[in-house]
Amino acid sequence: MEPEKKIDTFVLKKSVSGLYIEEVIRHDSFDMHMRHFHNSLELYILLEGDRFYFVEQNTYHIRDKMAILIAKNQIHKTSIAGKNPFHRRLLIQYDEKPFIDILRNIGCGNADVFRDKYCSITEFCNNKWDDLLSVIMNIRKTANETSEFSESKLIILATELLIAVMDNVNERSIENWKSTD
């Protein structure tokens, strides 16, 4: 008899103008069989566990307290790392509109400049990680609200999270992240 597979737990799954947010807990092995790409910027934050992340032709070992920004149309996938398949991750996809305008207004330049400067892997120290978790908790709370302004609040919080990751990339980008370990 095969062991019973545990079901994925979706903590959050929300789509609003220009934004898709998904937080999932996976207990069993989850391997993407096909590399894929999106017509949006993807932020992947590993809250718990270990994963291999494949970006273009490179492989990276991502652990909890790490995030990776994947540029629009960049080929990628994830896979199990090690023997324990458990992981919890937050994934946010940012459409170019309205976020590229927001980023341009804070000095990030166009999409190509943004990609070259910020699409990277970063690891958070404990203080910055706690700050990031606080924003994530506010995203979870706001995603369940039905107020007149909940969609706008969610966009603002997702932007705050993106800026926190960008700030951390400036401080703690993984050295030589584009080369395979």
mmCIF file of C-alpha atoms in Angstrom:
data_model
loop_
_atom_site.group_PDB
_atom_site.id
_atom_site.type_symbol
_atom_site.label_atom_id
_atom_site.label_comp_id
_atom_site.label_asym_id
_atom_site.label_seq_id
_atom_site.Cartn_x
_atom_site.Cartn_y
_atom_site.Cartn_z
ATOM 1 C CA MET A 1 0.000 0.000 0.000
ATOM 2 C CA GLU A 2 1.342 3.428 -0.969
ATOM 3 C CA PRO A 3 1.665 6.087 1.745
ATOM 4 C CA GLU A 4 -1.136 8.624 1.704
ATOM 5 C CA LYS A 5 -0.185 11.872 -0.033
ATOM 6 C CA LYS A 6 -0.746 15.009 1.985
ATOM 7 C CA ILE A 7 -2.681 17.739 0.252
ATOM 8 C CA ASP A 8 -1.120 21.116 -0.479
ATOM 9 C CA THR A 9 -2.405 23.807 1.848
ATOM 10 C CA PHE A 10 -3.080 27.115 0.159
ATOM 11 C CA VAL A 11 -2.706 29.756 2.854
ATOM 12 C CA LEU A 12 -3.429 32.528 0.387
ATOM 13 C CA LYS A 13 -4.461 32.757 -3.249
ATOM 14 C CA LYS A 14 -5.480 36.200 -4.443
ATOM 15 C CA SER A 15 -5.557 38.053 -7.728
ATOM 16 C CA VAL A 16 -6.122 41.810 -8.059
ATOM 17 C CA SER A 17 -5.273 44.364 -10.751
ATOM 18 C CA GLY A 18 -1.702 43.689 -11.854
ATOM 19 C CA LEU A 19 -0.959 41.310 -8.980
ATOM 20 C CA TYR A 20 -1.176 37.588 -8.233
ATOM 21 C CA ILE A 21 -0.310 36.326 -4.733
ATOM 22 C CA GLU A 22 -0.065 32.712 -3.646
ATOM 23 C CA GLU A 23 1.239 31.199 -0.418
ATOM 24 C CA VAL A 24 1.314 27.428 -0.230
ATOM 25 C CA ILE A 25 2.530 24.743 2.172
ATOM 26 C CA ARG A 26 3.605 21.523 0.471
ATOM 27 C CA HIS A 27 4.257 18.353 2.434
ATOM 28 C CA ASP A 28 4.932 15.961 -0.425
ATOM 29 C CA SER A 29 7.304 16.142 -3.323
ATOM 30 C CA PHE A 30 6.485 18.888 -5.801
ATOM 31 C CA ASP A 31 8.624 19.106 -8.898
ATOM 32 C CA MET A 32 7.809 21.272 -11.847
ATOM 33 C CA HIS A 33 8.320 19.031 -14.850
ATOM 34 C CA MET A 34 8.524 21.867 -17.318
ATOM 35 C CA ARG A 35 10.467 25.066 -17.233
ATOM 36 C CA HIS A 36 8.197 28.037 -17.794
ATOM 37 C CA PHE A 37 8.135 31.814 -17.847
ATOM 38 C CA HIS A 38 5.684 34.592 -17.065
ATOM 39 C CA ASN A 39 4.827 37.883 -18.645
ATOM 40 C CA SER A 40 5.406 39.439 -15.223
ATOM 41 C CA LEU A 41 8.041 39.901 -12.546
ATOM 42 C CA GLU A 42 8.014 37.003 -10.070
ATOM 43 C CA LEU A 43 9.019 37.242 -6.426
ATOM 44 C CA TYR A 44 9.580 33.876 -4.750
ATOM 45 C CA ILE A 45 10.172 33.880 -0.991
ATOM 46 C CA LEU A 46 10.968 30.585 0.713
ATOM 47 C CA LEU A 47 9.470 30.823 4.195
ATOM 48 C CA GLU A 48 10.466 27.280 5.239
ATOM 49 C CA GLY A 49 12.334 24.394 3.647
ATOM 50 C CA ASP A 50 14.855 23.837 0.862
ATOM 51 C CA ARG A 51 14.344 24.020 -2.899
ATOM 52 C CA PHE A 52 16.425 23.940 -6.012
ATOM 53 C CA TYR A 53 15.594 26.858 -8.265
ATOM 54 C CA PHE A 54 16.517 26.611 -11.917
ATOM 55 C CA VAL A 55 16.885 29.930 -13.752
ATOM 56 C CA GLU A 56 17.833 29.803 -17.420
ATOM 57 C CA GLN A 57 20.816 27.368 -17.437
ATOM 58 C CA ASN A 58 21.766 27.735 -13.757
ATOM 59 C CA THR A 59 20.780 25.853 -10.590
ATOM 60 C CA TYR A 60 20.584 27.471 -7.137
ATOM 61 C CA HIS A 61 19.923 26.046 -3.699
ATOM 62 C CA ILE A 62 17.313 28.236 -1.995
ATOM 63 C CA ARG A 63 16.725 27.927 1.760
ATOM 64 C CA ASP A 64 14.347 29.597 4.184
ATOM 65 C CA LYS A 65 14.947 33.316 4.685
ATOM 66 C CA MET A 66 15.886 33.642 1.010
ATOM 67 C CA ALA A 67 14.111 35.308 -1.881
ATOM 68 C CA ILE A 68 14.631 35.413 -5.612
ATOM 69 C CA LEU A 69 13.349 37.941 -8.121
ATOM 70 C CA ILE A 70 12.752 36.453 -11.565
ATOM 71 C CA ALA A 71 12.568 38.869 -14.492
ATOM 72 C CA LYS A 72 9.683 38.962 -16.932
ATOM 73 C CA ASN A 73 10.035 36.162 -19.536
ATOM 74 C CA GLN A 74 12.967 34.525 -17.709
ATOM 75 C CA ILE A 75 12.778 30.707 -17.931
ATOM 76 C CA HIS A 76 12.669 28.991 -14.528
ATOM 77 C CA LYS A 77 11.314 26.150 -12.388
ATOM 78 C CA THR A 78 11.706 24.699 -8.889
ATOM 79 C CA SER A 79 12.390 21.215 -7.600
ATOM 80 C CA ILE A 80 12.857 19.308 -4.353
ATOM 81 C CA ALA A 81 16.242 19.706 -2.644
ATOM 82 C CA GLY A 82 17.310 16.894 -0.338
ATOM 83 C CA LYS A 83 15.126 14.198 1.180
ATOM 84 C CA ASN A 84 12.511 16.327 2.933
ATOM 85 C CA PRO A 85 9.973 17.652 0.412
ATOM 86 C CA PHE A 86 8.251 19.974 2.926
ATOM 87 C CA HIS A 87 8.357 23.658 2.047
ATOM 88 C CA ARG A 88 6.316 26.809 2.467
ATOM 89 C CA ARG A 89 6.643 29.580 -0.040
ATOM 90 C CA LEU A 90 5.141 32.878 -1.031
ATOM 91 C CA LEU A 91 4.966 33.737 -4.704
ATOM 92 C CA ILE A 92 3.927 37.130 -6.051
ATOM 93 C CA GLN A 93 3.673 38.022 -9.712
ATOM 94 C CA TYR A 94 3.784 41.730 -10.528
ATOM 95 C CA ASP A 95 2.453 42.822 -13.924
ATOM 96 C CA GLU A 96 4.500 45.517 -15.572
ATOM 97 C CA LYS A 97 1.607 47.936 -15.161
ATOM 98 C CA PRO A 98 1.234 49.477 -12.599
ATOM 99 C CA PHE A 99 4.441 48.345 -10.897
ATOM 100 C CA ILE A 100 7.008 49.501 -13.431
ATOM 101 C CA ASP A 101 5.605 53.036 -13.112
ATOM 102 C CA ILE A 102 5.830 52.840 -9.316
ATOM 103 C CA LEU A 103 9.407 51.536 -9.516
ATOM 104 C CA ARG A 104 10.374 54.183 -12.075
ATOM 105 C CA ASN A 105 9.016 56.866 -9.720
ATOM 106 C CA ILE A 106 11.329 55.683 -6.941
ATOM 107 C CA GLY A 107 14.361 55.736 -9.236
ATOM 108 C CA CYS A 108 14.588 52.156 -10.541
ATOM 109 C CA GLY A 109 14.632 53.109 -14.228
ATOM 110 C CA ASN A 110 13.045 50.969 -16.923
ATOM 111 C CA ALA A 111 12.370 47.211 -16.833
ATOM 112 C CA ASP A 112 15.837 46.343 -18.212
ATOM 113 C CA VAL A 113 17.643 48.456 -15.606
ATOM 114 C CA PHE A 114 15.477 46.940 -12.888
ATOM 115 C CA ARG A 115 16.220 43.391 -14.103
ATOM 116 C CA ASP A 116 19.976 43.953 -14.222
ATOM 117 C CA LYS A 117 20.119 45.566 -10.794
ATOM 118 C CA TYR A 118 17.568 43.629 -8.725
ATOM 119 C CA CYS A 119 16.733 40.259 -10.300
ATOM 120 C CA SER A 120 18.886 38.220 -7.988
ATOM 121 C CA ILE A 121 18.870 35.916 -4.983
ATOM 122 C CA THR A 122 19.076 37.464 -1.541
ATOM 123 C CA GLU A 123 19.276 36.128 1.998
ATOM 124 C CA PHE A 124 17.751 37.986 4.941
ATOM 125 C CA CYS A 125 19.338 38.563 8.342
ATOM 126 C CA ASN A 126 17.021 37.949 11.324
ATOM 127 C CA ASN A 127 15.930 41.591 11.808
ATOM 128 C CA LYS A 128 15.119 42.152 8.142
ATOM 129 C CA TRP A 129 13.407 38.740 7.989
ATOM 130 C CA ASP A 130 11.142 39.705 10.900
ATOM 131 C CA ASP A 131 10.255 42.950 9.091
ATOM 132 C CA LEU A 132 9.496 41.000 5.915
ATOM 133 C CA LEU A 133 7.282 38.539 7.829
ATOM 134 C CA SER A 134 5.365 41.468 9.290
ATOM 135 C CA VAL A 135 4.551 42.746 5.788
ATOM 136 C CA ILE A 136 3.571 39.215 4.718
ATOM 137 C CA MET A 137 1.215 38.948 7.705
ATOM 138 C CA ASN A 138 -0.397 42.244 6.674
ATOM 139 C CA ILE A 139 -0.771 40.920 3.109
ATOM 140 C CA ARG A 140 -2.551 37.806 4.441
ATOM 141 C CA LYS A 141 -4.870 39.923 6.575
ATOM 142 C CA THR A 142 -5.630 42.431 3.808
ATOM 143 C CA ALA A 143 -6.261 39.669 1.233
ATOM 144 C CA ASN A 144 -9.233 38.540 3.356
ATOM 145 C CA GLU A 145 -10.732 42.019 3.739
ATOM 146 C CA THR A 146 -13.662 43.194 1.671
ATOM 147 C CA SER A 147 -13.405 46.924 2.304
ATOM 148 C CA GLU A 148 -13.579 49.527 -0.422
ATOM 149 C CA PHE A 149 -9.810 50.026 -0.246
ATOM 150 C CA SER A 150 -8.590 46.453 0.328
ATOM 151 C CA GLU A 151 -7.341 46.031 -3.269
ATOM 152 C CA SER A 152 -5.362 49.291 -3.088
ATOM 153 C CA LYS A 153 -3.959 48.319 0.317
ATOM 154 C CA LEU A 154 -2.884 44.951 -1.095
ATOM 155 C CA ILE A 155 -1.071 46.625 -3.995
ATOM 156 C CA ILE A 156 0.687 48.989 -1.567
ATOM 157 C CA LEU A 157 1.733 46.099 0.701
ATOM 158 C CA ALA A 158 2.979 44.026 -2.256
ATOM 159 C CA THR A 159 4.986 47.065 -3.377
ATOM 160 C CA GLU A 160 6.379 47.464 0.156
ATOM 161 C CA LEU A 161 7.426 43.800 0.092
ATOM 162 C CA LEU A 162 9.079 44.200 -3.310
ATOM 163 C CA ILE A 163 10.980 47.292 -2.145
ATOM 164 C CA ALA A 164 12.128 45.446 1.014
ATOM 165 C CA VAL A 165 13.505 42.638 -1.169
ATOM 166 C CA MET A 166 15.169 45.155 -3.513
ATOM 167 C CA ASP A 167 16.750 46.880 -0.504
ATOM 168 C CA ASN A 168 18.007 43.536 0.759
ATOM 169 C CA VAL A 169 19.431 42.664 -2.681
ATOM 170 C CA ASN A 170 21.509 45.857 -2.411
ATOM 171 C CA GLU A 171 22.803 44.786 1.010
ATOM 172 C CA ARG A 172 22.893 40.985 0.873
ATOM 173 C CA SER A 173 22.794 39.735 -2.677
ATOM 174 C CA ILE A 174 24.254 36.251 -2.872
ATOM 175 C CA GLU A 175 27.764 36.647 -4.279
ATOM 176 C CA ASN A 176 28.093 35.308 -7.833
ATOM 177 C CA TRP A 177 24.447 34.205 -7.724
ATOM 178 C CA LYS A 178 24.365 33.692 -11.479
ATOM 179 C CA SER A 179 26.929 30.898 -11.352
ATOM 180 C CA THR A 180 26.047 27.368 -10.255
ATOM 181 C CA ASP A 181 27.440 26.238 -6.871
#
